[in-house]
mmCIF file of C-alpha atoms and ligand atoms in Angstrom:
data_model
loop_
_atom_site.group_PDB
_atom_site.id
_atom_site.type_symbol
_atom_site.label_atom_id
_atom_site.label_comp_id
_atom_site.label_asym_id
_atom_site.label_seq_id
_atom_site.Cartn_x
_atom_site.Cartn_y
_atom_site.Cartn_z
ATOM 1 C CA MET A 1340 -25.865 10.755 -12.071
ATOM 2 C CA GLU A 1341 -23.507 8.044 -13.162
ATOM 3 C CA GLU A 1342 -22.590 5.707 -10.396
ATOM 4 C CA ARG A 1343 -18.972 5.865 -9.365
ATOM 5 C CA LYS A 1344 -16.861 2.751 -9.484
ATOM 6 C CA THR A 1345 -15.564 1.380 -6.228
ATOM 7 C CA LEU A 1346 -11.878 1.165 -5.463
ATOM 8 C CA TYR A 1347 -10.194 -0.545 -2.535
ATOM 9 C CA SER A 1348 -6.684 -0.422 -1.160
ATOM 10 C CA ALA A 1349 -4.907 -0.874 2.126
ATOM 11 C CA ILE A 1350 -1.530 -0.404 3.746
ATOM 12 C CA GLN A 1351 -0.168 -2.276 6.725
ATOM 13 C CA PRO A 1352 0.707 -0.059 9.679
ATOM 14 C CA THR A 1353 3.994 -1.816 10.214
ATOM 15 C CA ASN A 1354 7.384 -0.599 9.109
ATOM 16 C CA ASN A 1355 8.035 2.953 8.156
ATOM 17 C CA LEU A 1356 6.791 3.905 4.736
ATOM 18 C CA THR A 1357 9.392 4.881 2.184
ATOM 19 C CA ILE A 1358 9.321 7.536 -0.502
ATOM 20 C CA GLY A 1359 8.600 4.581 -2.807
ATOM 21 C CA ASN A 1360 5.323 3.882 -0.991
ATOM 22 C CA TYR A 1361 4.488 7.559 -1.156
ATOM 23 C CA VAL A 1362 5.051 7.817 -4.879
ATOM 24 C CA GLY A 1363 3.723 4.366 -5.726
ATOM 25 C CA ALA A 1364 0.647 4.353 -3.513
ATOM 26 C CA ILE A 1365 -0.429 7.334 -1.460
ATOM 27 C CA LYS A 1366 0.280 9.995 -4.084
ATOM 28 C CA ASN A 1367 -1.760 8.094 -6.675
ATOM 29 C CA TRP A 1368 -4.656 7.798 -4.304
ATOM 30 C CA LEU A 1369 -4.994 11.575 -4.360
ATOM 31 C CA ASN A 1370 -6.190 11.467 -7.957
ATOM 32 C CA LEU A 1371 -8.222 8.335 -7.447
ATOM 33 C CA GLN A 1372 -10.267 9.799 -4.617
ATOM 34 C CA GLU A 1373 -11.691 12.357 -7.057
ATOM 35 C CA ASN A 1374 -13.051 9.769 -9.451
ATOM 36 C CA TYR A 1375 -13.857 6.658 -7.473
ATOM 37 C CA ASP A 1376 -15.754 5.634 -4.444
ATOM 38 C CA CYS A 1377 -12.635 4.848 -2.402
ATOM 39 C CA TYR A 1378 -12.072 2.672 0.624
ATOM 40 C CA PHE A 1379 -8.609 2.891 2.132
ATOM 41 C CA SER A 1380 -7.918 0.751 5.124
ATOM 42 C CA ILE A 1381 -5.168 0.321 7.645
ATOM 43 C CA ALA A 1382 -4.534 -3.395 7.526
ATOM 44 C CA ASN A 1383 -3.705 -4.150 11.149
ATOM 45 C CA MET A 1384 -5.090 -7.694 10.887
ATOM 46 C CA HIS A 1385 -2.592 -8.421 8.149
ATOM 47 C CA ALA A 1386 0.118 -6.826 10.239
ATOM 48 C CA ILE A 1387 -0.127 -9.348 13.077
ATOM 49 C CA THR A 1388 0.789 -12.225 10.761
ATOM 50 C CA VAL A 1389 4.311 -11.343 11.843
ATOM 51 C CA ARG A 1390 4.936 -10.544 15.508
ATOM 52 C CA GLN A 1391 4.235 -6.929 16.440
ATOM 53 C CA ASP A 1392 4.846 -4.986 19.588
ATOM 54 C CA PRO A 1393 1.299 -4.048 20.732
ATOM 55 C CA ALA A 1394 2.113 -0.494 21.834
ATOM 56 C CA GLU A 1395 3.993 0.135 18.608
ATOM 57 C CA LEU A 1396 1.187 -1.301 16.491
ATOM 58 C CA ARG A 1397 -1.307 1.035 18.138
ATOM 59 C CA LYS A 1398 0.987 3.995 17.658
ATOM 60 C CA LYS A 1399 1.713 3.185 14.033
ATOM 61 C CA THR A 1400 -1.980 2.813 13.267
ATOM 62 C CA LEU A 1401 -2.635 6.428 14.222
ATOM 63 C CA ALA A 1402 0.593 7.595 12.609
ATOM 64 C CA LEU A 1403 -0.460 6.034 9.316
ATOM 65 C CA LEU A 1404 -3.892 7.609 9.493
ATOM 66 C CA ALA A 1405 -2.328 11.013 10.220
ATOM 67 C CA LEU A 1406 0.001 10.485 7.295
ATOM 68 C CA TYR A 1407 -2.845 9.622 4.910
ATOM 69 C CA VAL A 1408 -4.616 12.805 5.897
ATOM 70 C CA ALA A 1409 -1.435 14.918 5.815
ATOM 71 C CA CYS A 1410 -0.785 13.696 2.266
ATOM 72 C CA GLY A 1411 -4.167 14.956 1.204
ATOM 73 C CA ILE A 1412 -6.395 11.910 1.440
ATOM 74 C CA ASP A 1413 -9.667 13.491 2.369
ATOM 75 C CA PRO A 1414 -11.773 11.632 4.927
ATOM 76 C CA GLU A 1415 -14.820 13.456 3.569
ATOM 77 C CA LYS A 1416 -14.225 11.994 0.125
ATOM 78 C CA CYS A 1417 -13.045 8.485 0.976
ATOM 79 C CA CYS A 1418 -13.737 5.939 3.595
ATOM 80 C CA LEU A 1419 -10.690 5.725 5.847
ATOM 81 C CA TYR A 1420 -10.868 3.017 8.448
ATOM 82 C CA VAL A 1421 -9.018 0.411 10.457
ATOM 83 C CA GLN A 1422 -9.530 -3.175 9.290
ATOM 84 C CA SER A 1423 -10.093 -4.649 12.757
ATOM 85 C CA HIS A 1424 -12.942 -2.183 13.365
ATOM 86 C CA VAL A 1425 -15.081 -4.004 10.815
ATOM 87 C CA SER A 1426 -15.686 -7.551 11.978
ATOM 88 C CA ALA A 1427 -16.968 -8.627 8.553
ATOM 89 C CA HIS A 1428 -13.349 -8.953 7.380
ATOM 90 C CA ALA A 1429 -12.648 -11.841 9.720
ATOM 91 C CA GLU A 1430 -16.064 -13.347 9.073
ATOM 92 C CA LEU A 1431 -15.840 -13.340 5.300
ATOM 93 C CA CYS A 1432 -12.267 -14.561 5.494
ATOM 94 C CA TRP A 1433 -13.519 -17.648 7.295
ATOM 95 C CA VAL A 1434 -16.066 -18.418 4.598
ATOM 96 C CA LEU A 1435 -13.564 -17.800 1.812
ATOM 97 C CA ASN A 1436 -11.116 -20.146 3.510
ATOM 98 C CA THR A 1437 -13.460 -22.951 2.564
ATOM 99 C CA PHE A 1438 -13.129 -21.899 -1.097
ATOM 100 C CA THR A 1439 -9.347 -21.788 -1.026
ATOM 101 C CA TYR A 1440 -6.946 -24.694 -1.325
ATOM 102 C CA VAL A 1441 -4.004 -25.227 0.951
ATOM 103 C CA GLY A 1442 -1.854 -26.039 -2.065
ATOM 104 C CA GLU A 1443 -2.438 -22.695 -3.730
ATOM 105 C CA MET A 1444 -1.601 -20.822 -0.531
ATOM 106 C CA GLU A 1445 1.605 -22.808 -0.116
ATOM 107 C CA ARG A 1446 2.655 -21.736 -3.581
ATOM 108 C CA MET A 1447 2.275 -17.986 -2.942
ATOM 109 C CA THR A 1448 5.585 -16.222 -3.469
ATOM 110 C CA GLN A 1449 5.160 -13.871 -0.536
ATOM 111 C CA PHE A 1450 4.253 -16.745 1.781
ATOM 112 C CA LYS A 1451 7.392 -18.597 0.776
ATOM 113 C CA ASP A 1452 9.530 -15.488 1.261
ATOM 114 C CA LYS A 1453 8.030 -14.616 4.595
ATOM 115 C CA SER A 1454 8.175 -18.180 5.894
ATOM 116 C CA ALA A 1455 11.864 -18.199 5.110
ATOM 117 C CA ARG A 1456 12.375 -14.832 6.814
ATOM 118 C CA HIS A 1457 10.260 -15.711 9.848
ATOM 119 C CA ALA A 1458 11.051 -19.410 10.096
ATOM 120 C CA GLU A 1459 10.414 -19.350 13.846
ATOM 121 C CA ASN A 1460 6.824 -18.222 13.311
ATOM 122 C CA VAL A 1461 5.199 -19.676 10.211
ATOM 123 C CA ASN A 1462 1.711 -19.264 11.599
ATOM 124 C CA MET A 1463 -1.635 -20.014 9.957
ATOM 125 C CA GLY A 1464 -2.324 -16.302 9.581
ATOM 126 C CA LEU A 1465 0.728 -15.883 7.418
ATOM 127 C CA MET A 1466 -0.550 -18.566 5.111
ATOM 128 C CA ASP A 1467 -4.063 -17.156 5.194
ATOM 129 C CA TYR A 1468 -2.910 -13.634 4.401
ATOM 130 C CA PRO A 1469 -4.106 -13.693 0.768
ATOM 131 C CA VAL A 1470 -7.560 -14.926 1.785
ATOM 132 C CA LEU A 1471 -7.969 -12.080 4.257
ATOM 133 C CA MET A 1472 -6.909 -9.735 1.491
ATOM 134 C CA ALA A 1473 -9.523 -11.259 -0.800
ATOM 135 C CA ALA A 1474 -12.120 -10.736 1.925
ATOM 136 C CA ASP A 1475 -11.063 -7.066 2.213
ATOM 137 C CA ILE A 1476 -11.591 -6.437 -1.450
ATOM 138 C CA LEU A 1477 -14.682 -8.563 -2.057
ATOM 139 C CA LEU A 1478 -16.626 -7.171 0.904
ATOM 140 C CA TYR A 1479 -16.758 -3.785 -0.805
ATOM 141 C CA GLN A 1480 -17.550 -5.120 -4.289
ATOM 142 C CA ALA A 1481 -14.503 -3.192 -5.485
ATOM 143 C CA GLN A 1482 -13.966 -3.022 -9.249
ATOM 144 C CA TYR A 1483 -10.441 -1.705 -8.891
ATOM 145 C CA VAL A 1484 -7.535 -2.350 -6.596
ATOM 146 C CA PRO A 1485 -4.456 -0.153 -7.002
ATOM 147 C CA VAL A 1486 -1.494 -2.232 -5.937
ATOM 148 C CA GLY A 1487 2.184 -2.655 -6.625
ATOM 149 C CA GLU A 1488 3.668 -5.511 -8.614
ATOM 150 C CA ASP A 1489 4.394 -7.402 -5.386
ATOM 151 C CA GLN A 1490 0.650 -7.789 -4.791
ATOM 152 C CA ARG A 1491 -0.234 -9.016 -8.291
ATOM 153 C CA GLN A 1492 -0.357 -12.659 -7.233
ATOM 154 C CA HIS A 1493 -2.577 -11.852 -4.254
ATOM 155 C CA LEU A 1494 -4.971 -9.989 -6.471
ATOM 156 C CA GLU A 1495 -5.077 -12.934 -8.873
ATOM 157 C CA ILE A 1496 -6.081 -15.254 -6.070
ATOM 158 C CA ALA A 1497 -8.766 -12.811 -4.918
ATOM 159 C CA ARG A 1498 -10.188 -12.928 -8.436
ATOM 160 C CA ASP A 1499 -10.043 -16.738 -8.465
ATOM 161 C CA ILE A 1500 -11.798 -16.995 -5.121
ATOM 162 C CA ALA A 1501 -14.504 -14.545 -6.225
ATOM 163 C CA GLN A 1502 -15.130 -16.487 -9.413
ATOM 164 C CA ARG A 1503 -15.149 -19.778 -7.603
ATOM 165 C CA PHE A 1504 -17.785 -18.540 -5.183
ATOM 166 C CA ASN A 1505 -19.846 -16.937 -7.945
ATOM 167 C CA ASN A 1506 -19.770 -20.164 -9.930
ATOM 168 C CA ALA A 1507 -20.667 -22.305 -6.934
ATOM 169 C CA PHE A 1508 -23.737 -20.187 -6.172
ATOM 170 C CA SER A 1509 -24.738 -17.205 -8.270
ATOM 171 C CA PRO A 1510 -23.027 -13.872 -8.961
ATOM 172 C CA THR A 1511 -22.227 -12.484 -5.529
ATOM 173 C CA PHE A 1512 -18.891 -10.749 -5.763
ATOM 174 C CA THR A 1513 -17.566 -8.227 -8.224
ATOM 175 C CA VAL A 1514 -14.398 -9.711 -9.702
ATOM 176 C CA PRO A 1515 -11.773 -7.022 -9.003
ATOM 177 C CA GLU A 1516 -9.169 -5.737 -11.405
ATOM 178 C CA GLY A 1517 -5.726 -4.482 -10.495
ATOM 179 C CA LEU A 1518 -4.664 -0.948 -11.257
ATOM 180 C CA PHE A 1519 -0.954 -1.231 -11.683
ATOM 181 C CA MET A 1520 0.522 2.214 -11.541
ATOM 182 C CA LYS A 1521 2.997 3.064 -14.260
ATOM 183 C CA VAL A 1522 3.910 6.756 -14.369
ATOM 184 C CA GLY A 1523 7.579 6.759 -13.368
ATOM 185 C CA ALA A 1524 6.311 5.352 -10.137
ATOM 186 C CA LYS A 1525 8.921 2.772 -9.517
ATOM 187 C CA ILE A 1526 11.554 3.894 -7.077
ATOM 188 C CA ASN A 1527 14.491 1.629 -6.446
ATOM 189 C CA ASP A 1528 16.889 1.038 -3.603
ATOM 190 C CA LEU A 1529 19.639 3.671 -3.330
ATOM 191 C CA GLN A 1530 22.281 1.059 -2.550
ATOM 192 C CA ASP A 1531 21.087 -1.609 -4.977
ATOM 193 C CA PRO A 1532 19.160 0.079 -7.790
ATOM 194 C CA SER A 1533 18.252 -3.276 -9.331
ATOM 195 C CA LYS A 1534 15.834 -3.790 -6.432
ATOM 196 C CA LYS A 1535 12.664 -1.953 -5.525
ATOM 197 C CA MET A 1536 13.014 0.361 -2.522
ATOM 198 C CA SER A 1537 11.581 -1.673 0.307
ATOM 199 C CA LYS A 1538 10.288 -0.773 3.714
ATOM 200 C CA SER A 1539 11.743 -3.853 5.332
ATOM 201 C CA VAL A 1540 15.153 -4.010 3.787
ATOM 202 C CA GLU A 1541 18.354 -5.117 5.475
ATOM 203 C CA ASN A 1542 20.317 -2.063 4.483
ATOM 204 C CA PRO A 1543 18.507 1.054 5.764
ATOM 205 C CA ASN A 1544 20.744 3.323 3.709
ATOM 206 C CA GLY A 1545 19.042 2.060 0.597
ATOM 207 C CA SER A 1546 15.608 3.262 1.667
ATOM 208 C CA VAL A 1547 14.444 6.774 2.426
ATOM 209 C CA PHE A 1548 11.637 6.788 4.943
ATOM 210 C CA LEU A 1549 8.890 9.381 5.079
ATOM 211 C CA SER A 1550 9.851 9.907 8.707
ATOM 212 C CA ASP A 1551 13.557 10.564 8.014
ATOM 213 C CA ASP A 1552 14.816 13.974 9.040
ATOM 214 C CA ARG A 1553 16.566 16.327 6.660
ATOM 215 C CA ASP A 1554 20.122 15.339 7.589
ATOM 216 C CA THR A 1555 19.374 11.654 7.258
ATOM 217 C CA ILE A 1556 17.787 12.161 3.860
ATOM 218 C CA ILE A 1557 20.701 14.200 2.542
ATOM 219 C CA ARG A 1558 23.202 11.690 3.926
ATOM 220 C CA LYS A 1559 21.424 8.739 2.290
ATOM 221 C CA PHE A 1560 21.380 10.439 -1.091
ATOM 222 C CA LYS A 1561 25.046 11.390 -0.777
ATOM 223 C CA ARG A 1562 25.821 7.696 -0.305
ATOM 224 C CA ALA A 1563 23.601 6.552 -3.153
ATOM 225 C CA VAL A 1564 25.227 4.184 -5.615
ATOM 226 C CA THR A 1565 25.840 5.625 -9.086
ATOM 227 C CA ASP A 1566 28.361 4.270 -11.589
ATOM 228 C CA SER A 1567 31.929 4.780 -12.722
ATOM 229 C CA GLN A 1568 31.046 7.195 -15.520
ATOM 230 C CA SER A 1569 30.190 10.802 -14.943
ATOM 231 C CA THR A 1570 27.243 11.631 -17.175
ATOM 232 C CA ILE A 1571 23.809 12.306 -15.749
ATOM 233 C CA ARG A 1572 21.550 10.585 -18.234
ATOM 234 C CA PHE A 1573 18.368 8.527 -17.954
ATOM 235 C CA ASP A 1574 19.338 5.005 -19.002
ATOM 236 C CA PRO A 1575 17.927 2.411 -16.587
ATOM 237 C CA GLU A 1576 19.663 -0.418 -18.409
ATOM 238 C CA ASN A 1577 23.218 0.876 -18.170
ATOM 239 C CA LYS A 1578 22.897 3.526 -15.484
ATOM 240 C CA PRO A 1579 20.368 2.172 -12.968
ATOM 241 C CA GLY A 1580 21.583 4.266 -10.016
ATOM 242 C CA VAL A 1581 21.646 7.584 -11.849
ATOM 243 C CA SER A 1582 18.328 6.828 -13.556
ATOM 244 C CA ASN A 1583 16.696 6.050 -10.231
ATOM 245 C CA LEU A 1584 17.955 9.357 -8.833
ATOM 246 C CA LEU A 1585 16.625 11.193 -11.880
ATOM 247 C CA THR A 1586 13.231 9.563 -11.382
ATOM 248 C CA ILE A 1587 13.183 10.565 -7.725
ATOM 249 C CA TYR A 1588 14.264 14.099 -8.547
ATOM 250 C CA SER A 1589 11.620 14.474 -11.229
ATOM 251 C CA VAL A 1590 8.870 13.350 -8.866
ATOM 252 C CA PHE A 1591 9.980 15.423 -5.897
ATOM 253 C CA ALA A 1592 10.949 18.554 -7.801
ATOM 254 C CA ASP A 1593 7.842 18.313 -10.034
ATOM 255 C CA LYS A 1594 9.838 18.238 -13.250
ATOM 256 C CA SER A 1595 10.013 15.856 -16.155
ATOM 257 C CA VAL A 1596 12.978 13.503 -16.418
ATOM 258 C CA GLU A 1597 14.091 15.422 -19.540
ATOM 259 C CA GLU A 1598 14.052 18.693 -17.617
ATOM 260 C CA ALA A 1599 16.053 17.069 -14.845
ATOM 261 C CA GLU A 1600 18.617 15.734 -17.319
ATOM 262 C CA ALA A 1601 18.991 19.185 -18.842
ATOM 263 C CA GLU A 1602 19.335 20.813 -15.451
ATOM 264 C CA PHE A 1603 22.220 18.553 -14.415
ATOM 265 C CA ASP A 1604 23.906 18.331 -17.793
ATOM 266 C CA GLY A 1605 27.654 18.661 -17.309
ATOM 267 C CA ARG A 1606 27.464 18.707 -13.522
ATOM 268 C CA GLY A 1607 29.093 16.208 -11.182
ATOM 269 C CA TYR A 1608 27.514 13.311 -9.333
ATOM 270 C CA GLY A 1609 28.236 14.877 -5.932
ATOM 271 C CA GLU A 1610 26.306 18.008 -6.743
ATOM 272 C CA PHE A 1611 23.518 16.004 -8.371
ATOM 273 C CA LYS A 1612 23.036 13.689 -5.385
ATOM 274 C CA ALA A 1613 22.968 16.644 -2.997
ATOM 275 C CA ALA A 1614 20.286 18.317 -5.131
ATOM 276 C CA VAL A 1615 18.128 15.182 -5.164
ATOM 277 C CA GLY A 1616 18.418 14.956 -1.378
ATOM 278 C CA GLU A 1617 17.422 18.618 -1.011
ATOM 279 C CA ALA A 1618 14.419 18.196 -3.268
ATOM 280 C CA VAL A 1619 13.167 15.196 -1.301
ATOM 281 C CA ALA A 1620 13.789 16.850 2.076
ATOM 282 C CA ASP A 1621 12.031 20.042 0.928
ATOM 283 C CA LYS A 1622 8.969 18.090 -0.116
ATOM 284 C CA LEU A 1623 8.788 15.940 2.994
ATOM 285 C CA ALA A 1624 9.277 18.681 5.584
ATOM 286 C CA PRO A 1625 5.785 20.228 5.317
ATOM 287 C CA LEU A 1626 4.247 16.770 5.104
ATOM 288 C CA GLN A 1627 5.947 15.691 8.306
ATOM 289 C CA ALA A 1628 4.908 18.883 10.064
ATOM 290 C CA GLU A 1629 1.297 18.384 9.003
ATOM 291 C CA GLN A 1630 1.371 14.761 10.119
ATOM 292 C CA ALA A 1631 2.654 15.799 13.557
ATOM 293 C CA ARG A 1632 -0.019 18.465 13.854
ATOM 294 C CA ILE A 1633 -2.804 16.000 12.985
ATOM 295 C CA LEU A 1634 -1.336 13.296 15.189
ATOM 296 C CA ALA A 1635 -1.623 15.602 18.176
ATOM 297 C CA ASP A 1636 -5.382 15.864 17.608
ATOM 298 C CA ARG A 1637 -6.603 12.522 18.875
ATOM 299 C CA GLN A 1638 -10.234 13.555 18.856
ATOM 300 C CA TYR A 1639 -10.099 14.369 15.178
ATOM 301 C CA LEU A 1640 -8.371 11.077 14.352
ATOM 302 C CA ASP A 1641 -10.881 9.076 16.368
ATOM 303 C CA SER A 1642 -13.772 10.836 14.687
ATOM 304 C CA ILE A 1643 -12.404 9.923 11.242
ATOM 305 C CA LEU A 1644 -12.017 6.303 12.276
ATOM 306 C CA LYS A 1645 -15.430 6.133 13.858
ATOM 307 C CA SER A 1646 -17.315 7.385 10.838
ATOM 308 C CA GLY A 1647 -15.030 5.383 8.545
ATOM 309 C CA ALA A 1648 -15.768 2.173 10.428
ATOM 310 C CA GLU A 1649 -19.501 2.851 10.392
ATOM 311 C CA ARG A 1650 -19.554 3.468 6.695
ATOM 312 C CA ALA A 1651 -17.336 0.482 5.913
ATOM 313 C CA ALA A 1652 -19.392 -1.796 8.149
ATOM 314 C CA ARG A 1653 -22.587 -0.829 6.338
ATOM 315 C CA THR A 1654 -21.214 -1.784 2.932
ATOM 316 C CA ALA A 1655 -19.387 -4.855 4.183
ATOM 317 C CA GLY A 1656 -22.418 -6.000 6.161
ATOM 318 C CA LYS A 1657 -24.558 -6.096 3.027
ATOM 319 C CA THR A 1658 -22.119 -8.350 1.232
ATOM 320 C CA LEU A 1659 -21.642 -10.604 4.228
ATOM 321 C CA PHE A 1660 -25.411 -10.951 4.610
ATOM 322 C CA LYS A 1661 -25.707 -12.137 1.002
ATOM 323 C CA VAL A 1662 -22.864 -14.579 1.442
ATOM 324 C CA TYR A 1663 -24.306 -16.074 4.621
ATOM 325 C CA LYS A 1664 -27.623 -16.487 2.894
ATOM 326 C CA LYS A 1665 -26.136 -18.214 -0.131
ATOM 327 C CA ILE A 1666 -24.062 -20.662 1.839
ATOM 328 C CA GLY A 1667 -27.053 -21.653 3.934
ATOM 329 C CA PHE A 1668 -26.404 -19.976 7.264
ATOM 330 C CA TYR A 1669 -29.764 -19.832 8.988
ATOM 331 C CA GLN A 1670 -30.706 -16.207 9.584
ATOM 332 C CA ILE A 1671 -32.758 -14.911 12.472
HETATM 333 N N1 LIG B 2882 -1.097 -6.818 1.362
HETATM 334 C C1 LIG B 2882 -1.084 -5.430 0.996
HETATM 335 C C2 LIG B 2882 0.333 -4.908 1.048
HETATM 336 O O1 LIG B 2882 1.101 -5.316 1.885
HETATM 337 C C3 LIG B 2882 -1.960 -4.620 1.902
HETATM 338 C C4 LIG B 2882 -3.382 -4.987 1.739
HETATM 339 C C5 LIG B 2882 -4.167 -5.622 2.654
HETATM 340 C C6 LIG B 2882 -4.179 -4.717 0.608
HETATM 341 N N2 LIG B 2882 -5.420 -5.760 2.155
HETATM 342 C C7 LIG B 2882 -5.477 -5.244 0.904
HETATM 343 C C8 LIG B 2882 -3.947 -4.093 -0.637
HETATM 344 C C9 LIG B 2882 -6.507 -5.150 -0.009
HETATM 345 C C10 LIG B 2882 -4.993 -4.013 -1.534
HETATM 346 C C11 LIG B 2882 -6.259 -4.545 -1.234
HETATM 347 O O2 LIG B 2882 0.670 -4.045 0.261
#
């Protein structure tokens, strides 16, 4: 039997996920889990690089796990686990820190953005964030890492660190490659369609969260920015708002963009926006119900995390053992 390639990804259990995260990340993982040996983690160690409320962090960790499972990520097929449950992440991060330069971390775009946004708390963890991410990926010898554009720079540095270590000793880490999802996956802000829909945006009307109820969803789409014309046509250059809505509709109503254009040909923006809202709400309702059902079953969730952590720790432990040996840590 041909050996399956390993794939690694993670999501922070912080802010609410948006329909952009669903389309751009979780939904893609459904296909990936069939063809790769997948590790999906809940990156709670990354999350604390900005201040978190402890009770909320705990709650969101389980909520994210329940959401993964509700979306169809199968804990029998992939390894689902919480980052802090596998101590090798912190341990490898420490070693990799000694192969990473302060200057390159200072130049990271996300570090600069976040330091500006959290000027009162520019902690070492925030700066070290990309190294921890490298440790995540390299521990599992992942060939592929599906990420959004915003993580491209972090993936680059993970590759650099892996190569640096391999060159300093002998091949130890698989050098990972990014899988940058294309397929109509990019969903933009409803209020400013030139920007990606973000989970931590200032204007909450621009983002639709997976936890939003039906009325909220419909209201947000009704307020979505369009343009001063009246034709419903896919033209991201000249009609970014309408094109974004067409993309969303096509994904949530399971139609092609061409089919969506044809369906709304000659109809008004008001009617169109209402239909997009309905399509999204219809798709999210069963997902939310399933998430709530799973979330109520703590035993089930704990059992997923326990076996996930065991499996992850086995793989990660092997890599860490090799690393410790190569760098000269005396083993007993
Ligand atoms: N930093 C990633 C994000 O915010 C989350 C993440 C943590 C991650 N570790 C990772 C993604 C490892 C891919 C691989 O989106």
